[in-house]
mmCIF file of C-alpha atoms and ligand atoms in Angstrom:
data_model
loop_
_atom_site.group_PDB
_atom_site.id
_atom_site.type_symbol
_atom_site.label_atom_id
_atom_site.label_comp_id
_atom_site.label_asym_id
_atom_site.label_seq_id
_atom_site.Cartn_x
_atom_site.Cartn_y
_atom_site.Cartn_z
ATOM 1 C CA MET Y 265 50.056 23.831 -22.477
ATOM 2 C CA ARG Y 266 48.320 21.130 -21.152
ATOM 3 C CA THR Y 267 49.013 17.532 -21.198
ATOM 4 C CA LYS Y 268 46.300 15.351 -22.411
ATOM 5 C CA LEU Y 269 45.190 12.712 -20.081
ATOM 6 C CA VAL Y 270 42.962 9.419 -20.615
ATOM 7 C CA ALA Y 271 41.386 7.675 -17.279
ATOM 8 C CA GLY Y 272 40.047 4.303 -17.392
ATOM 9 C CA ASN Y 273 37.150 4.214 -14.889
ATOM 10 C CA TRP Y 274 36.811 0.645 -14.233
ATOM 11 C CA LYS Y 275 33.747 0.269 -11.924
ATOM 12 C CA MET Y 276 32.698 -2.525 -10.447
ATOM 13 C CA HIS Y 277 34.451 -4.952 -13.162
ATOM 14 C CA GLY Y 278 37.695 -7.025 -13.114
ATOM 15 C CA SER Y 279 38.863 -9.836 -11.937
ATOM 16 C CA LEU Y 280 42.702 -10.556 -10.861
ATOM 17 C CA ALA Y 281 42.891 -12.661 -14.246
ATOM 18 C CA GLU Y 282 41.371 -10.068 -16.345
ATOM 19 C CA ASN Y 283 42.868 -7.179 -14.715
ATOM 20 C CA GLU Y 284 46.563 -8.739 -15.403
ATOM 21 C CA ALA Y 285 45.783 -9.554 -19.021
ATOM 22 C CA LEU Y 286 44.512 -5.999 -19.339
ATOM 23 C CA LEU Y 287 47.486 -4.034 -17.446
ATOM 24 C CA ARG Y 288 49.766 -6.305 -19.392
ATOM 25 C CA THR Y 289 48.939 -5.307 -22.615
ATOM 26 C CA LEU Y 290 48.807 -1.542 -21.592
ATOM 27 C CA LEU Y 291 52.323 -1.785 -20.589
ATOM 28 C CA GLU Y 292 53.540 -3.632 -23.638
ATOM 29 C CA SER Y 293 51.654 -0.685 -25.585
ATOM 30 C CA ARG Y 294 53.169 2.045 -23.615
ATOM 31 C CA GLU Y 295 56.521 2.551 -24.532
ATOM 32 C CA ALA Y 296 55.692 3.217 -28.281
ATOM 33 C CA SER Y 297 53.291 6.553 -26.849
ATOM 34 C CA GLY Y 298 53.973 10.004 -26.806
ATOM 35 C CA ALA Y 299 53.217 12.493 -23.877
ATOM 36 C CA VAL Y 300 49.531 11.545 -23.219
ATOM 37 C CA ARG Y 301 48.959 10.538 -19.658
ATOM 38 C CA TRP Y 302 47.309 6.893 -18.755
ATOM 39 C CA VAL Y 303 45.575 6.360 -15.886
ATOM 40 C CA VAL Y 304 43.316 3.172 -14.508
ATOM 41 C CA CYS Y 305 40.989 4.048 -11.890
ATOM 42 C CA VAL Y 306 40.405 0.426 -10.612
ATOM 43 C CA PRO Y 307 37.802 -1.257 -7.540
ATOM 44 C CA PHE Y 308 39.766 -0.818 -4.061
ATOM 45 C CA PRO Y 309 40.515 -4.587 -3.727
ATOM 46 C CA TYR Y 310 42.677 -4.507 -6.980
ATOM 47 C CA LEU Y 311 44.817 -1.853 -5.855
ATOM 48 C CA ALA Y 312 47.721 -4.063 -4.311
ATOM 49 C CA GLN Y 313 47.792 -5.602 -7.642
ATOM 50 C CA VAL Y 314 47.746 -2.847 -9.827
ATOM 51 C CA GLN Y 315 50.354 -1.176 -7.672
ATOM 52 C CA SER Y 316 52.915 -4.265 -8.309
ATOM 53 C CA LEU Y 317 52.270 -4.484 -12.186
ATOM 54 C CA LEU Y 318 52.358 -0.777 -13.002
ATOM 55 C CA SER Y 319 55.010 0.519 -10.694
ATOM 56 C CA GLY Y 320 58.283 2.044 -12.124
ATOM 57 C CA SER Y 321 55.992 2.433 -15.473
ATOM 58 C CA ALA Y 322 54.431 5.374 -17.220
ATOM 59 C CA VAL Y 323 50.600 3.989 -16.485
ATOM 60 C CA ALA Y 324 49.329 6.076 -13.678
ATOM 61 C CA TRP Y 325 46.488 4.557 -11.374
ATOM 62 C CA GLY Y 326 43.773 5.379 -9.093
ATOM 63 C CA ALA Y 327 40.587 4.594 -7.155
ATOM 64 C CA GLN Y 328 36.935 5.677 -7.869
ATOM 65 C CA ASN Y 329 36.035 6.945 -4.582
ATOM 66 C CA ALA Y 330 37.197 8.057 -1.406
ATOM 67 C CA SER Y 331 36.082 8.842 2.353
ATOM 68 C CA GLU Y 332 36.066 12.780 3.305
ATOM 69 C CA HIS Y 333 37.344 11.217 6.347
ATOM 70 C CA ALA Y 334 40.515 10.775 7.848
ATOM 71 C CA LYS Y 335 39.824 8.136 9.660
ATOM 72 C CA GLY Y 336 37.398 6.766 12.416
ATOM 73 C CA ALA Y 337 34.238 4.533 12.731
ATOM 74 C CA PHE Y 338 32.985 4.588 9.227
ATOM 75 C CA THR Y 339 32.602 0.783 7.990
ATOM 76 C CA GLY Y 340 32.698 0.383 4.576
ATOM 77 C CA GLU Y 341 34.717 3.332 4.085
ATOM 78 C CA VAL Y 342 38.318 4.166 2.654
ATOM 79 C CA SER Y 343 40.285 7.161 3.548
ATOM 80 C CA VAL Y 344 42.774 8.982 0.864
ATOM 81 C CA ALA Y 345 45.845 8.001 3.132
ATOM 82 C CA MET Y 346 45.133 3.989 2.569
ATOM 83 C CA LEU Y 347 44.936 5.081 -1.477
ATOM 84 C CA GLY Y 348 48.341 7.242 -1.129
ATOM 85 C CA GLU Y 349 49.660 3.810 0.403
ATOM 86 C CA PHE Y 350 48.798 1.716 -2.768
ATOM 87 C CA GLY Y 351 50.469 4.275 -4.705
ATOM 88 C CA CYS Y 352 47.222 6.058 -6.006
ATOM 89 C CA ARG Y 353 47.767 8.988 -7.687
ATOM 90 C CA TYR Y 354 44.368 9.819 -8.648
ATOM 91 C CA VAL Y 355 40.817 9.498 -7.139
ATOM 92 C CA ILE Y 356 37.862 9.807 -9.125
ATOM 93 C CA VAL Y 357 35.118 12.325 -7.042
ATOM 94 C CA GLY Y 358 31.732 12.822 -7.658
ATOM 95 C CA HIS Y 359 30.667 10.783 -10.357
ATOM 96 C CA SER Y 360 26.947 10.746 -10.790
ATOM 97 C CA GLU Y 361 26.473 7.037 -10.148
ATOM 98 C CA ARG Y 362 28.105 8.049 -6.410
ATOM 99 C CA ARG Y 363 25.566 11.331 -6.643
ATOM 100 C CA VAL Y 364 22.592 9.257 -8.085
ATOM 101 C CA LEU Y 365 22.870 5.757 -6.369
ATOM 102 C CA TYR Y 366 24.639 6.855 -3.318
ATOM 103 C CA ARG Y 367 22.799 10.636 -2.767
ATOM 104 C CA GLU Y 368 26.506 12.056 -2.357
ATOM 105 C CA GLY Y 369 25.421 15.869 -2.747
ATOM 106 C CA ASP Y 370 27.502 18.943 -3.474
ATOM 107 C CA ALA Y 371 28.438 19.189 0.223
ATOM 108 C CA GLN Y 372 29.760 15.738 0.349
ATOM 109 C CA VAL Y 373 31.198 15.916 -3.097
ATOM 110 C CA ALA Y 374 33.254 19.109 -1.989
ATOM 111 C CA ALA Y 375 34.483 17.544 1.312
ATOM 112 C CA LYS Y 376 35.739 14.622 -0.381
ATOM 113 C CA PHE Y 377 37.500 16.805 -3.123
ATOM 114 C CA LYS Y 378 39.409 18.636 -0.197
ATOM 115 C CA ALA Y 379 40.495 15.167 1.626
ATOM 116 C CA VAL Y 380 41.713 14.099 -1.853
ATOM 117 C CA LYS Y 381 43.926 17.562 -1.838
ATOM 118 C CA ASP Y 382 44.557 17.622 1.093
ATOM 119 C CA GLY Y 383 46.110 14.279 0.991
ATOM 120 C CA GLY Y 384 48.151 14.949 -1.774
ATOM 121 C CA LEU Y 385 46.407 13.117 -4.379
ATOM 122 C CA THR Y 386 45.192 14.364 -7.559
ATOM 123 C CA PRO Y 387 40.989 14.504 -7.478
ATOM 124 C CA ILE Y 388 39.205 13.999 -11.017
ATOM 125 C CA LEU Y 389 35.941 16.251 -9.863
ATOM 126 C CA CYS Y 390 33.200 15.175 -12.271
ATOM 127 C CA VAL Y 391 30.460 17.343 -13.179
ATOM 128 C CA GLY Y 392 27.589 16.992 -15.417
ATOM 129 C CA GLU Y 393 23.449 17.392 -15.811
ATOM 130 C CA SER Y 394 20.825 14.911 -16.327
ATOM 131 C CA LEU Y 395 18.689 14.691 -19.524
ATOM 132 C CA ALA Y 396 15.999 16.293 -18.155
ATOM 133 C CA GLN Y 397 18.189 19.234 -16.919
ATOM 134 C CA ARG Y 398 19.600 19.559 -20.413
ATOM 135 C CA GLU Y 399 16.222 19.478 -22.009
ATOM 136 C CA ALA Y 400 15.127 22.266 -19.704
ATOM 137 C CA GLY Y 401 18.593 24.656 -20.613
ATOM 138 C CA ARG Y 402 20.022 24.163 -16.972
ATOM 139 C CA THR Y 403 23.039 22.488 -18.047
ATOM 140 C CA ASN Y 404 25.191 25.515 -17.287
ATOM 141 C CA GLU Y 405 23.421 26.157 -14.078
ATOM 142 C CA VAL Y 406 24.094 22.413 -12.862
ATOM 143 C CA VAL Y 407 27.738 22.182 -13.566
ATOM 144 C CA GLY Y 408 28.228 25.695 -12.325
ATOM 145 C CA GLU Y 409 26.854 24.930 -9.400
ATOM 146 C CA GLN Y 410 28.646 21.765 -8.691
ATOM 147 C CA LEU Y 411 31.957 23.206 -9.646
ATOM 148 C CA ARG Y 412 31.116 26.367 -7.255
ATOM 149 C CA ALA Y 413 30.191 24.024 -4.418
ATOM 150 C CA VAL Y 414 34.201 22.511 -4.723
ATOM 151 C CA LEU Y 415 35.563 26.119 -5.156
ATOM 152 C CA GLU Y 416 33.699 27.348 -2.338
ATOM 153 C CA SER Y 417 34.865 24.763 0.197
ATOM 154 C CA ALA Y 418 38.359 24.009 -1.119
ATOM 155 C CA GLY Y 419 39.092 27.660 -2.254
ATOM 156 C CA ASN Y 420 39.988 29.128 -5.658
ATOM 157 C CA ASP Y 421 43.139 27.554 -6.341
ATOM 158 C CA ALA Y 422 42.000 24.049 -5.441
ATOM 159 C CA LEU Y 423 41.906 23.342 -9.546
ATOM 160 C CA ALA Y 424 45.681 23.313 -9.470
ATOM 161 C CA ASP Y 425 46.783 19.916 -9.652
ATOM 162 C CA ALA Y 426 43.235 18.844 -10.248
ATOM 163 C CA VAL Y 427 41.376 17.480 -13.134
ATOM 164 C CA LEU Y 428 38.039 18.224 -14.038
ATOM 165 C CA ALA Y 429 35.568 15.772 -15.684
ATOM 166 C CA TYR Y 430 32.705 17.057 -17.796
ATOM 167 C CA GLU Y 431 30.242 14.104 -17.903
ATOM 168 C CA PRO Y 432 26.778 14.303 -18.933
ATOM 169 C CA VAL Y 433 24.347 11.978 -17.113
ATOM 170 C CA TRP Y 434 22.547 10.931 -20.356
ATOM 171 C CA ALA Y 435 25.684 9.879 -22.319
ATOM 172 C CA ILE Y 436 27.132 7.406 -19.450
ATOM 173 C CA GLY Y 437 27.269 4.055 -20.416
ATOM 174 C CA THR Y 438 24.085 4.624 -22.674
ATOM 175 C CA GLY Y 439 26.123 4.482 -26.201
ATOM 176 C CA ARG Y 440 24.804 8.221 -26.493
ATOM 177 C CA SER Y 441 27.974 10.075 -26.683
ATOM 178 C CA ALA Y 442 27.483 14.405 -26.551
ATOM 179 C CA SER Y 443 28.194 15.421 -29.924
ATOM 180 C CA PRO Y 444 31.995 17.216 -30.009
ATOM 181 C CA GLY Y 445 30.262 20.608 -30.446
ATOM 182 C CA GLN Y 446 28.046 19.935 -27.619
ATOM 183 C CA ALA Y 447 30.961 19.149 -25.401
ATOM 184 C CA GLN Y 448 33.081 21.864 -26.330
ATOM 185 C CA GLU Y 449 30.217 24.410 -25.337
ATOM 186 C CA VAL Y 450 30.358 23.205 -21.752
ATOM 187 C CA HIS Y 451 33.899 22.851 -21.513
ATOM 188 C CA GLY Y 452 34.568 26.284 -23.019
ATOM 189 C CA TRP Y 453 32.159 27.449 -20.433
ATOM 190 C CA LEU Y 454 33.465 25.446 -17.881
ATOM 191 C CA ARG Y 455 36.932 26.929 -18.331
ATOM 192 C CA GLU Y 456 35.311 30.491 -18.318
ATOM 193 C CA GLN Y 457 34.354 29.933 -14.896
ATOM 194 C CA VAL Y 458 37.328 28.578 -13.657
ATOM 195 C CA ALA Y 459 39.042 31.674 -15.281
ATOM 196 C CA ARG Y 460 36.707 33.940 -13.365
ATOM 197 C CA ALA Y 461 37.689 32.274 -9.922
ATOM 198 C CA ALA Y 462 41.071 31.223 -9.985
ATOM 199 C CA GLY Y 463 42.398 33.733 -13.095
ATOM 200 C CA GLU Y 464 43.278 33.263 -16.483
ATOM 201 C CA ASP Y 465 46.446 30.898 -15.728
ATOM 202 C CA ALA Y 466 44.997 28.160 -13.688
ATOM 203 C CA ALA Y 467 41.928 27.802 -16.347
ATOM 204 C CA ALA Y 468 44.452 27.253 -19.146
ATOM 205 C CA ARG Y 469 46.656 24.830 -17.055
ATOM 206 C CA LEU Y 470 43.372 22.586 -15.964
ATOM 207 C CA PRO Y 471 42.645 19.450 -17.840
ATOM 208 C CA ILE Y 472 39.093 19.022 -18.603
ATOM 209 C CA LEU Y 473 38.503 15.428 -19.505
ATOM 210 C CA TYR Y 474 35.100 14.388 -21.446
ATOM 211 C CA GLY Y 475 33.336 11.506 -20.196
ATOM 212 C CA GLY Y 476 30.127 9.556 -21.641
ATOM 213 C CA SER Y 477 30.365 6.610 -23.909
ATOM 214 C CA VAL Y 478 33.551 7.659 -25.564
ATOM 215 C CA LYS Y 479 34.567 4.927 -27.966
ATOM 216 C CA ALA Y 480 37.596 4.533 -30.382
ATOM 217 C CA ALA Y 481 35.489 5.632 -33.061
ATOM 218 C CA ASN Y 482 34.471 8.840 -31.519
ATOM 219 C CA ALA Y 483 37.644 9.742 -29.648
ATOM 220 C CA ALA Y 484 39.718 11.553 -31.952
ATOM 221 C CA GLU Y 485 36.780 13.910 -32.836
ATOM 222 C CA LEU Y 486 36.202 14.609 -29.615
ATOM 223 C CA PHE Y 487 39.551 15.247 -28.387
ATOM 224 C CA ALA Y 488 40.387 17.343 -31.525
ATOM 225 C CA GLN Y 489 38.158 20.286 -29.545
ATOM 226 C CA PRO Y 490 40.134 23.235 -27.794
ATOM 227 C CA ASP Y 491 39.023 22.821 -24.491
ATOM 228 C CA ILE Y 492 38.849 18.682 -24.373
ATOM 229 C CA ASP Y 493 42.227 17.493 -22.870
ATOM 230 C CA GLY Y 494 41.276 13.835 -22.896
ATOM 231 C CA GLY Y 495 38.736 11.378 -21.768
ATOM 232 C CA LEU Y 496 37.238 9.735 -18.645
ATOM 233 C CA ILE Y 497 36.380 6.093 -20.056
ATOM 234 C CA GLY Y 498 33.956 3.615 -18.519
ATOM 235 C CA GLY Y 499 32.918 0.514 -20.550
ATOM 236 C CA ALA Y 500 35.390 1.212 -23.399
ATOM 237 C CA SER Y 501 38.353 1.133 -20.993
ATOM 238 C CA LEU Y 502 37.754 -2.321 -20.320
ATOM 239 C CA ILE Y 503 38.403 -3.680 -23.895
ATOM 240 C CA VAL Y 504 42.219 -3.228 -23.881
ATOM 241 C CA ASP Y 505 42.425 -2.476 -27.654
ATOM 242 C CA ASP Y 506 39.414 0.055 -27.734
ATOM 243 C CA PHE Y 507 41.247 1.518 -24.723
ATOM 244 C CA LEU Y 508 44.528 1.938 -26.512
ATOM 245 C CA ALA Y 509 42.861 3.437 -29.539
ATOM 246 C CA ILE Y 510 41.122 5.866 -27.472
ATOM 247 C CA CYS Y 511 44.846 6.620 -25.549
ATOM 248 C CA ARG Y 512 46.239 7.070 -29.077
ATOM 249 C CA ALA Y 513 44.163 9.255 -30.377
ATOM 250 C CA ALA Y 514 44.509 12.140 -27.517
ATOM 251 C CA ASP Y 515 48.339 11.968 -28.905
ATOM 252 C CA GLN Y 516 47.160 13.395 -32.315
HETATM 253 P P1 PGA Q 293 30.972 5.077 -20.407
HETATM 254 O O1 PGA Q 293 31.166 5.647 -18.797
HETATM 255 O O2 PGA Q 293 32.275 5.596 -20.799
HETATM 256 O O3 PGA Q 293 30.866 3.412 -20.050
HETATM 257 O O4 PGA Q 293 29.871 5.956 -20.823
HETATM 258 C C1 PGA Q 293 32.114 7.052 -18.163
HETATM 259 C C2 PGA Q 293 32.171 7.066 -16.991
HETATM 260 O O5 PGA Q 293 30.856 6.553 -16.117
HETATM 261 O O6 PGA Q 293 33.097 7.858 -16.457
#
């Protein structure tokens, strides 16, 4: 019922030359692949390059952030409409690096989510707990609150045509992934919350990605869990063979 999706989050990495090599390899390898959706979320300045290389291919692209405002005096910000002009289909919203380093709170994340939806793009909404919150037994409370803030502001139907990503903060960039069992537990719980808010159908259709130290070596086991529908991949998305191996793991 759900198509698997693997999205690379390049973060603040890349150069015109490196991107071109990586994207060309992805394009060459894409032909043989099955139904998994491949996405790269790249830094803003590279959107034009990505658009010109990937247009007409089966690899989609997106941004890592967007302003909640449509236009105006917001120096340094980028609107959803601008992203749309460069062919973006996806926008990561509420990544923990934005929440922690740039102090994006639940209300701002919800506003960004709504702006992305209103602009006709697909938000990839990230939720996740810190290590201290997990150790205090607060994981469900924290991710539940992050989800609730978005549903309250954008409405219970907001998750139709959206993607949710569970990214435990302690697993991001640390090499320490959640175990398949730990991740499945949270994914299953999140899907139950969506079912309560928006109905069983909406919950069954929603792709929920896992993110946090996904590698070629652990992807298959994670993606085999019933409520894990693919991954949001940071570090390993910059190494083309690793990213391809992860995309293939989602196709099994
Ligand atoms: P990581 O990052 O794969 O490098 O842990 C994931 C993310 O931040 O989306």
